[in-house]
Tab-separated table of C-alpha atoms in Angstrom:
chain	number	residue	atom	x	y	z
A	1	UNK	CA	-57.810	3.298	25.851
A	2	UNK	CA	-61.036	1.939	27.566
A	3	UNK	CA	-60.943	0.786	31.246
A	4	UNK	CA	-62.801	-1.366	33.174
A	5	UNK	CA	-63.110	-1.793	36.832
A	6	UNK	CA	-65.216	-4.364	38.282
A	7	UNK	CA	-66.100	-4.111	41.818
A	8	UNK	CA	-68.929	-5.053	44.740
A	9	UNK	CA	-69.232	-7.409	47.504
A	10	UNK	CA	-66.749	-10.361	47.733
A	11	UNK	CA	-69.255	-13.063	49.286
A	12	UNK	CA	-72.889	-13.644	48.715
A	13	UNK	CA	-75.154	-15.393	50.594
A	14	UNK	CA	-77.270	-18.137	49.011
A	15	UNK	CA	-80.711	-16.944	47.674
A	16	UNK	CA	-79.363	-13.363	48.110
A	17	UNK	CA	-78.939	-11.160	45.077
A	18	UNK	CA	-75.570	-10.415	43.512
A	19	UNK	CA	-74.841	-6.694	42.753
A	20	UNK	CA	-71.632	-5.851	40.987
A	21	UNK	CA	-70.730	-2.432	39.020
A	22	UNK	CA	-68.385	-1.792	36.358
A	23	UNK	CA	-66.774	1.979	36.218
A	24	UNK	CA	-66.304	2.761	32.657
A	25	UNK	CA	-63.384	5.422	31.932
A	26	UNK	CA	-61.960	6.762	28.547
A	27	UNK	CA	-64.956	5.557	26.526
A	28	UNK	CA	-68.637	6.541	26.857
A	29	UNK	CA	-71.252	3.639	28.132
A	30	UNK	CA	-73.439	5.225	25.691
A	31	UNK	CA	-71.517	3.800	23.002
A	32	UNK	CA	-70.509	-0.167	22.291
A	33	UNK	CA	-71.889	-3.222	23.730
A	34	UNK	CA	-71.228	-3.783	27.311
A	35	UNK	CA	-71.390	-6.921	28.662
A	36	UNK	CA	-70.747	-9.510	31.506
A	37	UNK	CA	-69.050	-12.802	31.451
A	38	UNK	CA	-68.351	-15.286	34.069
A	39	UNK	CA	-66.064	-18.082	34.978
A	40	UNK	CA	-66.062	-20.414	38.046
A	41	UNK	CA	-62.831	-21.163	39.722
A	42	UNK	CA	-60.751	-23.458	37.189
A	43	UNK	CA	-63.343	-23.565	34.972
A	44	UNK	CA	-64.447	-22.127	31.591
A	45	UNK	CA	-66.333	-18.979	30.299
A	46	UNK	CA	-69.890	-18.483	30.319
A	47	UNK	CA	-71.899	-15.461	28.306
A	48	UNK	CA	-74.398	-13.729	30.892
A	49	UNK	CA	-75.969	-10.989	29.111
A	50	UNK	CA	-75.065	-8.171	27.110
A	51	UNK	CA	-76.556	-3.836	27.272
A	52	UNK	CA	-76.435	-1.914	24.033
A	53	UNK	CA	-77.698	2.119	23.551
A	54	UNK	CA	-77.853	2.015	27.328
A	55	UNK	CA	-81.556	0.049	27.213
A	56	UNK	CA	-81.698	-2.917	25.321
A	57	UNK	CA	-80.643	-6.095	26.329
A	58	UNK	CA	-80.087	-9.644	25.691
A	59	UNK	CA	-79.619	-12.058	28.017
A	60	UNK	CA	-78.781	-16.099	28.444
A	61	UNK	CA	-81.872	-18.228	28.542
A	62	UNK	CA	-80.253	-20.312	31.366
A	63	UNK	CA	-79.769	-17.220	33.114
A	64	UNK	CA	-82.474	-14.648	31.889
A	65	UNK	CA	-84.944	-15.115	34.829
A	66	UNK	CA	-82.478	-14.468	37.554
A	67	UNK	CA	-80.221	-11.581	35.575
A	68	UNK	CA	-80.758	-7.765	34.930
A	69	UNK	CA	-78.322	-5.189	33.137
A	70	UNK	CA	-78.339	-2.001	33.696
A	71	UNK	CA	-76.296	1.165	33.272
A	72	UNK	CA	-75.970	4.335	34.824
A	73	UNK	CA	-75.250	7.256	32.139
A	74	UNK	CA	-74.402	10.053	34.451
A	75	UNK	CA	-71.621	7.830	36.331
A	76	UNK	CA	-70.530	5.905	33.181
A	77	UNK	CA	-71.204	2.292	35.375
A	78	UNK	CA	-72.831	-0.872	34.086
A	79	UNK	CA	-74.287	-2.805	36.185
A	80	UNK	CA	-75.572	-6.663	37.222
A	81	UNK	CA	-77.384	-7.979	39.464
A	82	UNK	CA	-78.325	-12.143	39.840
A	83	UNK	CA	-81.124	-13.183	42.358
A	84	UNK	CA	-82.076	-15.882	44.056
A	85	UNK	CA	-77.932	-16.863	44.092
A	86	UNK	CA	-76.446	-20.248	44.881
A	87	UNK	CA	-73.134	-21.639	45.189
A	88	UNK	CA	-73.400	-22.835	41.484
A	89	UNK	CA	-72.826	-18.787	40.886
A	90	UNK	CA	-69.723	-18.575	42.752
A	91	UNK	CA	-67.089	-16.969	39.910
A	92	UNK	CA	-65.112	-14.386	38.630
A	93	UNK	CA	-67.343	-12.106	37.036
A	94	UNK	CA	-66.201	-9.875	33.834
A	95	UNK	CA	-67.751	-6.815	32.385
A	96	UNK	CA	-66.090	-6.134	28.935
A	97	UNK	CA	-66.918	-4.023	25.970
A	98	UNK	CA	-67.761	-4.631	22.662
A	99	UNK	CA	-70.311	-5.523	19.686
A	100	UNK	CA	-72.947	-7.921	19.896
A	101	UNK	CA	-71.221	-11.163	21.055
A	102	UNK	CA	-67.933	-10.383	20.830
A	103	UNK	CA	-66.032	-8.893	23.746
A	104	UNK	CA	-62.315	-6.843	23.159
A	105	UNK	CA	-61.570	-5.289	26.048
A	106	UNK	CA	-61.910	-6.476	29.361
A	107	UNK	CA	-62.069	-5.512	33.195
A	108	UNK	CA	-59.704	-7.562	35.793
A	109	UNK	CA	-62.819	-9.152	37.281
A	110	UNK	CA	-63.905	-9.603	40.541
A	111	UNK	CA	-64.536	-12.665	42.198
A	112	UNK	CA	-67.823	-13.733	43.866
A	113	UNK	CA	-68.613	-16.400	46.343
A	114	UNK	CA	-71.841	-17.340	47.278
A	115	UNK	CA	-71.701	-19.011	50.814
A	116	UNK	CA	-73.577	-18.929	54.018
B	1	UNK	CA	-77.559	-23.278	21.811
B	2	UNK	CA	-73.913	-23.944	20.012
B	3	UNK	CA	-71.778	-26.127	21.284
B	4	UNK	CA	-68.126	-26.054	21.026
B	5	UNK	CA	-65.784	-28.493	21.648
B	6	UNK	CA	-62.074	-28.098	21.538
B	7	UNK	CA	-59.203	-30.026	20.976
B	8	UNK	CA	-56.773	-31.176	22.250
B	9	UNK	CA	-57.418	-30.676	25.865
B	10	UNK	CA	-53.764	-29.572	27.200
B	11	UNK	CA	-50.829	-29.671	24.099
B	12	UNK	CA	-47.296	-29.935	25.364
B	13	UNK	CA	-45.055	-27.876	23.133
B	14	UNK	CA	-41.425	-26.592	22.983
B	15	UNK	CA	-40.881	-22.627	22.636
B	16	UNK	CA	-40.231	-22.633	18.732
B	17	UNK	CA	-41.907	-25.122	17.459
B	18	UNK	CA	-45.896	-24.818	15.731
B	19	UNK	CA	-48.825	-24.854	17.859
B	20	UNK	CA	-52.177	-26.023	16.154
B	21	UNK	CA	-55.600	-25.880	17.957
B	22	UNK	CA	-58.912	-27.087	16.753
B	23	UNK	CA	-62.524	-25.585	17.628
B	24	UNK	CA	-65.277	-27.747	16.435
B	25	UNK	CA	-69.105	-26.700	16.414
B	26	UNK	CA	-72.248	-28.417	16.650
B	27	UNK	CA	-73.874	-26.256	14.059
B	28	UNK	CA	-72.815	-24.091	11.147
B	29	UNK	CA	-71.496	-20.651	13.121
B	30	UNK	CA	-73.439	-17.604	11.508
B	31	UNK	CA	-71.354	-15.505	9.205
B	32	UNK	CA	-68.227	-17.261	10.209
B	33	UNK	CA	-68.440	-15.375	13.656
B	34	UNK	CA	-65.925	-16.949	15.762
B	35	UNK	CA	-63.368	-15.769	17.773
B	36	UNK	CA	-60.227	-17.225	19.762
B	37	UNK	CA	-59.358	-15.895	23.147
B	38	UNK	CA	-56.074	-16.044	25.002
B	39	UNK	CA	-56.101	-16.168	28.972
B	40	UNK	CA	-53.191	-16.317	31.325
B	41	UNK	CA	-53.376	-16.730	35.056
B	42	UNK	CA	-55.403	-14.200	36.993
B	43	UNK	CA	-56.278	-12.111	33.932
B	44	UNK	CA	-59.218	-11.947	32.048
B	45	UNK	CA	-58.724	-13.201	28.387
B	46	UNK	CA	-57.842	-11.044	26.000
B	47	UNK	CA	-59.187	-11.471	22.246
B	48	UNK	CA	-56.467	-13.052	19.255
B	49	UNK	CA	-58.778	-13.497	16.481
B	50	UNK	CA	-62.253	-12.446	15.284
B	51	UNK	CA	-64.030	-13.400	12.154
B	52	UNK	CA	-62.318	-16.584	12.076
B	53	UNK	CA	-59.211	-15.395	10.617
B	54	UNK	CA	-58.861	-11.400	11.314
B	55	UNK	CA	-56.405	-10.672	13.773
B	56	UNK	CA	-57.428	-8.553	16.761
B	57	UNK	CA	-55.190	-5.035	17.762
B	58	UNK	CA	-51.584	-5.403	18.155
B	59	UNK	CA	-51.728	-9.108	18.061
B	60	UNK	CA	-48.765	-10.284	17.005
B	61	UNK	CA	-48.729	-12.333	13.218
B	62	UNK	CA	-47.600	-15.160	14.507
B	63	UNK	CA	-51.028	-16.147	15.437
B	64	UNK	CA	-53.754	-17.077	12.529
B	65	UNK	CA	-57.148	-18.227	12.266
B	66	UNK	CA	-58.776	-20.314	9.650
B	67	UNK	CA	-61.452	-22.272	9.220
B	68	UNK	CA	-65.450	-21.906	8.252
B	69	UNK	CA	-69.056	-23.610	9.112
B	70	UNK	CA	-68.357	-25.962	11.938
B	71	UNK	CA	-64.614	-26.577	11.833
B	72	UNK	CA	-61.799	-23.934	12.704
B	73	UNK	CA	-58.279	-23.869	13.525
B	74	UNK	CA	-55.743	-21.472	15.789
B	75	UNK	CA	-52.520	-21.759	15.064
B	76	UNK	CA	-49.146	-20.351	16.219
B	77	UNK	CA	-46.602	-20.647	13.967
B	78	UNK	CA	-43.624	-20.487	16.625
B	79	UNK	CA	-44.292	-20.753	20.234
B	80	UNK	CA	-42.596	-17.897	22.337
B	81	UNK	CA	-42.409	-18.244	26.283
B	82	UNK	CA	-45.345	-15.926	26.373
B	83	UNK	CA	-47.529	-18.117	24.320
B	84	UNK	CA	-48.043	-20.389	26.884
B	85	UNK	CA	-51.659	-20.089	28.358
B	86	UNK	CA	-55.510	-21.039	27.828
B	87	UNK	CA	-57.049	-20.646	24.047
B	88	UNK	CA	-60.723	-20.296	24.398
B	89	UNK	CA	-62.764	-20.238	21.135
B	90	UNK	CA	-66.411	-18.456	21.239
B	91	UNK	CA	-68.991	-17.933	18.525
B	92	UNK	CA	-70.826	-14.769	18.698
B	93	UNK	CA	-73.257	-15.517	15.458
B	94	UNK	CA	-76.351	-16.988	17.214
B	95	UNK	CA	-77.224	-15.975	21.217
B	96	UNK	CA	-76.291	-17.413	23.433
B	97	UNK	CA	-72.488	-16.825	22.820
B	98	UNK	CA	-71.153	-19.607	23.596
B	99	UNK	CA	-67.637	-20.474	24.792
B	100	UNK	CA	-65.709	-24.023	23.998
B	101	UNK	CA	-63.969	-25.304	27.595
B	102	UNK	CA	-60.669	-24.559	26.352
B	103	UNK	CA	-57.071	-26.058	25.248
B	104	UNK	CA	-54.250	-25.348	27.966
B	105	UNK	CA	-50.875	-24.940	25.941
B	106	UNK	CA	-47.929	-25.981	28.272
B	107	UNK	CA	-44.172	-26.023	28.111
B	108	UNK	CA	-42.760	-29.587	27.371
């Protein structure tokens, strides 16, 4: 059964970029869709991007200029990172596996604040 | 960009009775690609239904999806104590995926 653990700093500051990784255990990141999601405190989800055969990408317009996904083969980690942060980016952030859009199993998330 | 809008917002229900909620889109959703997710507090959602109507691993049949083009339905035939949580629906046909806000089921 896949596992997902989210981690990476707890508070951002604004215009700072957000780094987070995902660890990826009992399935291979080579494999599947891998993606990240968000949510702000009390509030709903929001698609950020998803990595597929470890390269290709596809990201939300409203988020594609700040946003890259990555992964890391050898250590079986995704990665995101989000410049230029502001307190509109404070969430819990997801990674969560998958095909295309849709997402079936999913880390614990981690949340993120953005403050000064 | 889709939208979604669901319906009701919160639904007060009794453990037992039949739990119907509604997922609404602003344009036809590509190859009938939604999904429902369920999401209790501080965990991440975990997904009910894909396809509209296909239920996901282990869930149990109690839950069902329906519905095509703009217009679908979750429903819960009898409400058991664990039921009660936060139904997102999400289409996954046209990027971006887009999530509706939600329906919160509560206990009456």
């Amino acid at each position: 059964q896949v596992q997902l653990q989210a981690s990476g700093p707890g508070l951002v500051k604004p215009s700072e970029t957000l780094s987070l990784t995902c660890t990826v255990s009992g399935d291979s990141i080579s494999s599947y869709y891998w993606s990240w999601i968000r949510q702000p405190p009390g509030k709903g989800l929001e698609w950020i991007g998803y990595i597929y055969n470890s390269a290709s990408t596809n990201y939300n317009p409203s988020l594609k200029s700040r946003v890259t996904i990555s992964v890391d083969t050898s250590k079986n980690q995704l990665s995101l990172k989000l410049s230029s942060v502001t307190a509109a980016d404070t969430a819990v952030y997801y990674c969560a596996r998958g095909t295309v859009g849709l997402t079936s199993g999913w880390g614990q998330g981690i949340l993120v604040t953005v403050s000064s | 960009e889709i939208v979604l809008t669901q319906s009701p917002g919160t639904l007060s229900l009794s453990p037992g009775e039949r739990a119907t909620l509604s997922c609404r889109a602003s344009q036809s959703v590509s190859s009938n690609n939604l999904a429902w997710y369920q999401q209790k507090p501080g965990q991440a959602p975990r997904l009910l239904i894909y396809g509209a109507s296909s239920r996901a691993t282990a869930i149990p049949d109690r839950f069902s999806g329906s519905g095509s083009g703009t217009d679908f339905t979750l429903t819960i035939s009898r409400l058991e104590p664990e039921d009660f949580a936060v139904y997102y629906c999400q289409q996954y046909g046209d990027s971006p995926y887009t999530f509706g806000q939600g329906t919160k089921l509560e206990i009456k």
